[in-house]
Short mmCIF file of C-alpha atoms in Angstrom, two decimals:
data_model
loop_
_atom_site.label_atom_id
_atom_site.label_comp_id
_atom_site.label_asym_id
_atom_site.label_seq_id
_atom_site.Cartn_x
_atom_site.Cartn_y
_atom_site.Cartn_z
CA ARG J 1 -137.58 -82.38 117.88
CA ASP J 2 -140.82 -80.48 118.38
CA PRO J 3 -140.48 -78.48 121.65
CA ILE J 4 -143.95 -79.65 122.75
CA THR J 5 -142.58 -83.17 123.35
CA THR J 6 -140.62 -83.97 126.50
CA VAL J 7 -137.39 -84.66 124.63
CA GLY J 8 -137.95 -81.69 122.35
CA LEU J 9 -138.55 -79.40 125.32
CA LYS J 10 -135.33 -80.53 127.02
CA LEU J 11 -133.37 -80.01 123.82
CA PHE J 12 -134.94 -76.58 123.35
CA GLN J 13 -134.08 -75.56 126.91
CA ALA J 14 -130.49 -76.82 126.52
CA SER J 15 -130.02 -74.87 123.29
CA GLN J 16 -131.38 -71.74 124.94
CA MET J 17 -129.05 -72.18 127.91
CA LEU J 18 -126.02 -72.62 125.60
CA ASN J 19 -127.11 -69.74 123.36
CA LEU J 20 -127.43 -72.00 120.30
CA THR J 21 -129.70 -71.42 117.31
CA GLN J 22 -131.31 -74.24 115.35
CA ILE J 23 -131.38 -73.25 111.68
CA ILE J 24 -133.31 -76.10 110.01
CA ARG J 25 -137.00 -75.22 109.72
CA GLU J 26 -138.44 -77.81 107.35
CA PRO J 27 -139.44 -81.44 108.10
CA THR J 28 -136.61 -83.92 107.53
CA CYS J 29 -138.23 -87.32 108.11
CA ASP J 30 -141.29 -89.26 106.86
CA LEU J 31 -142.38 -86.46 104.57
CA SER J 32 -145.35 -88.38 103.14
CA LEU J 33 -146.72 -89.97 106.33
CA SER J 34 -145.91 -88.05 109.49
CA PRO J 35 -143.52 -85.18 108.77
CA SER J 36 -141.16 -84.39 111.62
CA LEU J 37 -138.07 -82.31 112.15
CA ILE J 38 -135.46 -84.52 113.84
CA ASP J 39 -132.29 -83.68 111.86
CA LEU J 40 -130.91 -80.45 113.24
CA ILE J 41 -128.04 -78.03 112.87
CA PHE J 42 -127.12 -75.91 115.88
CA THR J 43 -124.81 -72.92 115.81
CA ASP J 44 -123.67 -70.21 118.17
CA ALA J 45 -122.87 -67.91 115.23
CA SER J 46 -126.09 -67.71 113.25
CA ASP J 47 -124.95 -64.48 111.58
CA THR J 48 -122.36 -66.50 109.62
CA VAL J 49 -124.98 -68.83 108.13
CA LEU J 50 -125.74 -67.75 104.57
CA SER J 51 -128.33 -70.42 103.79
CA SER J 52 -129.67 -73.80 104.84
CA ALA J 53 -131.71 -76.42 103.05
CA VAL J 54 -133.33 -79.85 103.30
CA LEU J 55 -132.47 -82.06 100.34
CA SER J 56 -134.38 -84.94 98.81
CA PRO J 57 -134.18 -88.21 100.79
CA LEU J 58 -131.60 -90.78 99.78
CA SER J 59 -132.73 -94.10 98.34
CA GLY J 60 -134.10 -96.40 101.04
CA CYS J 61 -133.75 -93.79 103.77
CA HIS J 62 -136.52 -91.92 105.56
CA HIS J 63 -134.23 -89.05 106.52
CA CYS J 64 -133.44 -86.11 104.28
CA PRO J 65 -129.88 -84.76 104.12
CA ILE J 66 -129.49 -81.27 105.52
CA ILE J 67 -126.89 -78.70 104.53
CA ALA J 68 -125.83 -75.23 105.58
CA THR J 69 -123.58 -72.68 103.91
CA VAL J 70 -121.49 -70.51 106.20
CA SER J 71 -119.27 -67.52 105.59
CA LEU J 72 -115.96 -67.94 107.39
CA SER J 73 -112.67 -66.17 107.00
CA VAL J 74 -109.80 -68.66 107.17
CA GLN J 75 -106.25 -67.37 107.22
CA LEU J 76 -104.03 -69.73 105.26
CA PRO J 77 -100.53 -70.37 106.59
CA ARG J 78 -97.70 -68.50 104.95
CA SER J 79 -94.76 -70.04 103.13
CA TYR J 80 -91.76 -70.96 105.24
CA VAL J 81 -88.30 -72.48 104.86
CA ARG J 82 -87.43 -75.83 106.40
CA THR J 83 -84.44 -78.15 106.31
CA VAL J 84 -84.87 -81.57 104.74
CA TRP J 85 -82.53 -84.37 105.83
CA ASP J 86 -81.84 -87.43 103.66
CA TYR J 87 -81.05 -90.04 106.33
CA SER J 88 -80.94 -92.83 103.74
CA LYS J 89 -77.71 -91.30 102.38
CA THR J 90 -75.98 -90.83 105.72
CA ASP J 91 -72.20 -91.13 105.47
CA GLN J 92 -71.83 -93.94 108.00
CA ILE J 93 -68.02 -94.03 107.82
CA LYS J 94 -67.84 -90.33 108.66
CA LEU J 95 -70.51 -90.81 111.30
CA LEU J 96 -68.61 -93.67 112.93
CA SER J 97 -65.47 -91.55 112.94
CA PHE J 98 -67.37 -88.69 114.54
CA THR J 99 -68.72 -90.92 117.33
CA SER J 100 -65.12 -91.90 118.14
CA ASP J 101 -64.09 -88.28 118.62
CA PRO J 102 -62.84 -87.50 122.15
CA LYS J 103 -65.23 -84.54 122.34
CA TRP J 104 -68.00 -86.99 123.35
CA ASN J 105 -66.20 -87.38 126.68
CA ASP J 106 -67.13 -83.78 127.43
CA ILE J 107 -70.58 -85.06 128.37
CA TYR J 108 -69.19 -86.90 131.39
CA ARG J 109 -67.34 -83.79 132.60
CA CYS J 110 -70.48 -81.65 132.75
CA ASN J 111 -71.51 -80.32 136.16
CA SER J 112 -75.24 -81.05 135.80
CA VAL J 113 -77.67 -83.25 133.92
CA ASN J 114 -79.08 -80.24 132.08
CA GLU J 115 -75.63 -79.19 130.90
CA ALA J 116 -74.87 -82.76 129.78
CA GLY J 117 -78.17 -82.88 127.92
CA ARG J 118 -77.41 -79.64 126.09
CA ARG J 119 -73.91 -80.85 125.19
CA LEU J 120 -75.30 -84.15 123.88
CA THR J 121 -77.86 -82.28 121.80
CA ASP J 122 -75.20 -80.01 120.35
CA LEU J 123 -73.05 -83.01 119.38
CA ILE J 124 -75.98 -84.78 117.73
CA PHE J 125 -76.82 -81.73 115.64
CA GLU J 126 -73.16 -81.25 114.76
CA ALA J 127 -72.95 -84.86 113.58
CA LYS J 128 -76.16 -84.45 111.63
CA ASN J 129 -74.85 -81.39 109.82
CA ILE J 130 -71.59 -83.14 108.92
CA CYS J 131 -72.77 -86.65 108.04
CA VAL J 132 -76.33 -86.32 106.73
CA PRO J 133 -77.03 -84.68 103.33
CA HIS J 134 -79.52 -81.86 103.72
CA LYS J 135 -80.91 -78.82 101.99
CA ASN J 136 -83.28 -75.96 102.68
CA ILE J 137 -86.60 -75.96 100.86
CA LYS J 138 -89.47 -73.50 100.77
CA VAL J 139 -92.76 -75.02 101.89
CA ARG J 140 -95.89 -73.45 100.43
CA PRO J 141 -98.96 -74.71 102.36
CA ARG J 142 -101.26 -72.94 99.91
CA ASP J 143 -100.01 -74.99 96.98
CA LYS J 144 -102.12 -77.72 95.46
CA PRO J 145 -100.87 -81.22 96.30
CA TRP J 146 -99.95 -81.82 92.67
CA MET J 147 -97.88 -78.66 92.33
CA THR J 148 -94.24 -79.13 91.31
CA PRO J 149 -91.26 -76.75 90.90
CA ARG J 150 -91.43 -77.26 87.13
CA LEU J 151 -95.08 -76.16 87.02
CA ARG J 152 -94.23 -73.14 89.11
CA ARG J 153 -91.45 -72.17 86.70
CA LEU J 154 -93.80 -72.55 83.73
CA MET J 155 -96.36 -70.34 85.46
CA ARG J 156 -93.77 -67.62 85.96
CA GLN J 157 -92.71 -67.90 82.31
CA ARG J 158 -96.35 -67.72 81.18
CA ASP J 159 -97.06 -64.63 83.29
CA LYS J 160 -93.85 -62.93 82.18
CA ILE J 161 -94.41 -63.46 78.46
CA HIS J 162 -98.10 -62.55 78.81
CA LYS J 163 -97.18 -59.21 80.34
CA LYS J 164 -94.62 -58.64 77.60
CA ALA J 165 -97.11 -59.57 74.87
CA LYS J 166 -99.72 -57.13 76.21
CA LEU J 167 -97.22 -54.27 76.22
CA SER J 168 -95.73 -54.94 72.79
CA ASN J 169 -98.73 -56.55 71.04
CA ASN J 170 -96.12 -58.41 69.00
CA PRO J 171 -97.52 -61.53 67.25
CA ILE J 172 -94.32 -63.44 68.07
CA HIS J 173 -94.77 -62.71 71.77
CA TRP J 174 -98.43 -63.77 71.63
CA SER J 175 -97.46 -66.98 69.85
CA THR J 176 -94.84 -67.72 72.54
CA TYR J 177 -97.40 -67.00 75.24
CA ARG J 178 -99.94 -69.40 73.75
CA ARG J 179 -97.31 -72.12 73.35
CA ILE J 180 -96.20 -71.85 77.00
CA ARG J 181 -99.81 -71.61 78.20
CA ASN J 182 -100.84 -74.75 76.30
CA LYS J 183 -97.78 -76.60 77.58
CA LEU J 184 -98.61 -75.56 81.14
CA VAL J 185 -102.23 -76.69 80.83
CA SER J 186 -101.09 -80.06 79.50
CA GLU J 187 -98.52 -80.56 82.27
CA ILE J 188 -100.99 -79.53 84.98
CA SER J 189 -103.43 -82.14 83.70
CA CYS J 190 -100.67 -84.74 83.73
CA ALA J 191 -99.56 -83.73 87.25
CA LYS J 192 -103.12 -84.03 88.57
CA SER J 193 -103.49 -87.47 87.02
CA ASN J 194 -100.16 -88.65 88.45
CA TYR J 195 -101.06 -87.34 91.90
CA GLN J 196 -104.42 -89.13 91.86
CA GLN J 197 -102.76 -92.38 90.80
CA ARG J 198 -100.15 -92.10 93.57
CA LEU J 199 -102.89 -91.39 96.08
CA ILE J 200 -104.90 -94.42 94.97
CA ARG J 201 -101.82 -96.66 95.15
CA SER J 202 -100.87 -95.40 98.60
CA LEU J 203 -104.36 -95.95 99.97
CA SER J 204 -104.63 -99.43 98.44
CA ASP J 205 -101.27 -100.47 99.91
CA SER J 206 -101.92 -101.69 103.45
CA ASP J 207 -98.32 -101.12 104.53
CA THR J 208 -98.29 -97.55 103.28
CA ALA J 209 -101.72 -96.88 104.76
CA ASP J 210 -100.51 -98.05 108.17
CA LYS J 211 -97.52 -95.73 107.96
CA LYS J 212 -99.79 -92.84 107.06
CA CYS J 213 -101.63 -93.47 110.31
CA GLY J 214 -98.48 -92.45 112.13
CA THR J 215 -97.20 -95.74 113.52
CA LEU J 216 -93.60 -94.63 112.96
CA SER J 217 -93.85 -90.97 112.04
CA ASN J 218 -94.16 -89.83 115.65
CA ILE J 219 -90.60 -90.95 116.42
CA SER J 220 -88.28 -87.94 116.50
CA ILE J 221 -85.70 -87.92 113.73
CA ASP J 222 -83.08 -86.97 116.31
CA VAL J 223 -83.95 -90.06 118.34
CA LYS J 224 -83.50 -92.15 115.18
CA LEU J 225 -80.06 -90.61 114.65
CA LEU J 226 -79.07 -91.24 118.27
CA LEU J 227 -80.10 -94.89 117.90
CA LEU J 228 -77.91 -95.06 114.80
CA PHE J 229 -75.00 -93.65 116.81
CA LEU J 230 -75.43 -96.31 119.45
CA HIS J 231 -75.69 -99.05 116.82
CA LEU J 232 -72.48 -97.97 115.09
CA SER J 233 -70.66 -97.58 118.38
CA LEU J 234 -71.31 -101.16 119.47
#
């Protein structure tokens, strides 16, 4: 608000006290009648603001949208390896046999609760390694959500043959490059379409949407496995 008003003066004093800069300078409301600046953007890093603007008002609204472009350096996470466990294919016969092993009695012979807890944890992980199918995968946080291993292989093939074609300038190599490139473009388009359709279906399914909110995902997978142990032991 205008600093000459009571509210505007308080807001101005607060921004000064917090070392904030207000970057919107044009009126944002009632442009034809009584122009006023009441839509604001405050920042404590004004040197990162490249530009700001007041857009045309939306239909039926007296306020104008405001935008700002900032220059920020964001470090993307690196790729990492994680273990994926397929609990739906757990070998329950082997798991039941494992829970009957006398080694579980070691827990009761521990001298402290902490030691018993560590022994129980070791046994759970041992059972998980033996009874639950698993594999190591490489997670690439920078990948697009529609990226697949097949697309990644095609990209490597495209880059490899492109490099070869540039060095040899052989028409056969260029023809192979164009064929792989066109195939990759087609499959990327298909992958994007499939991803968008899966996303729409998941958001339209109330059950799936609830699960995405984390109603069950916060339960530790090790706790789930322990509950399965107890169920099979009864």
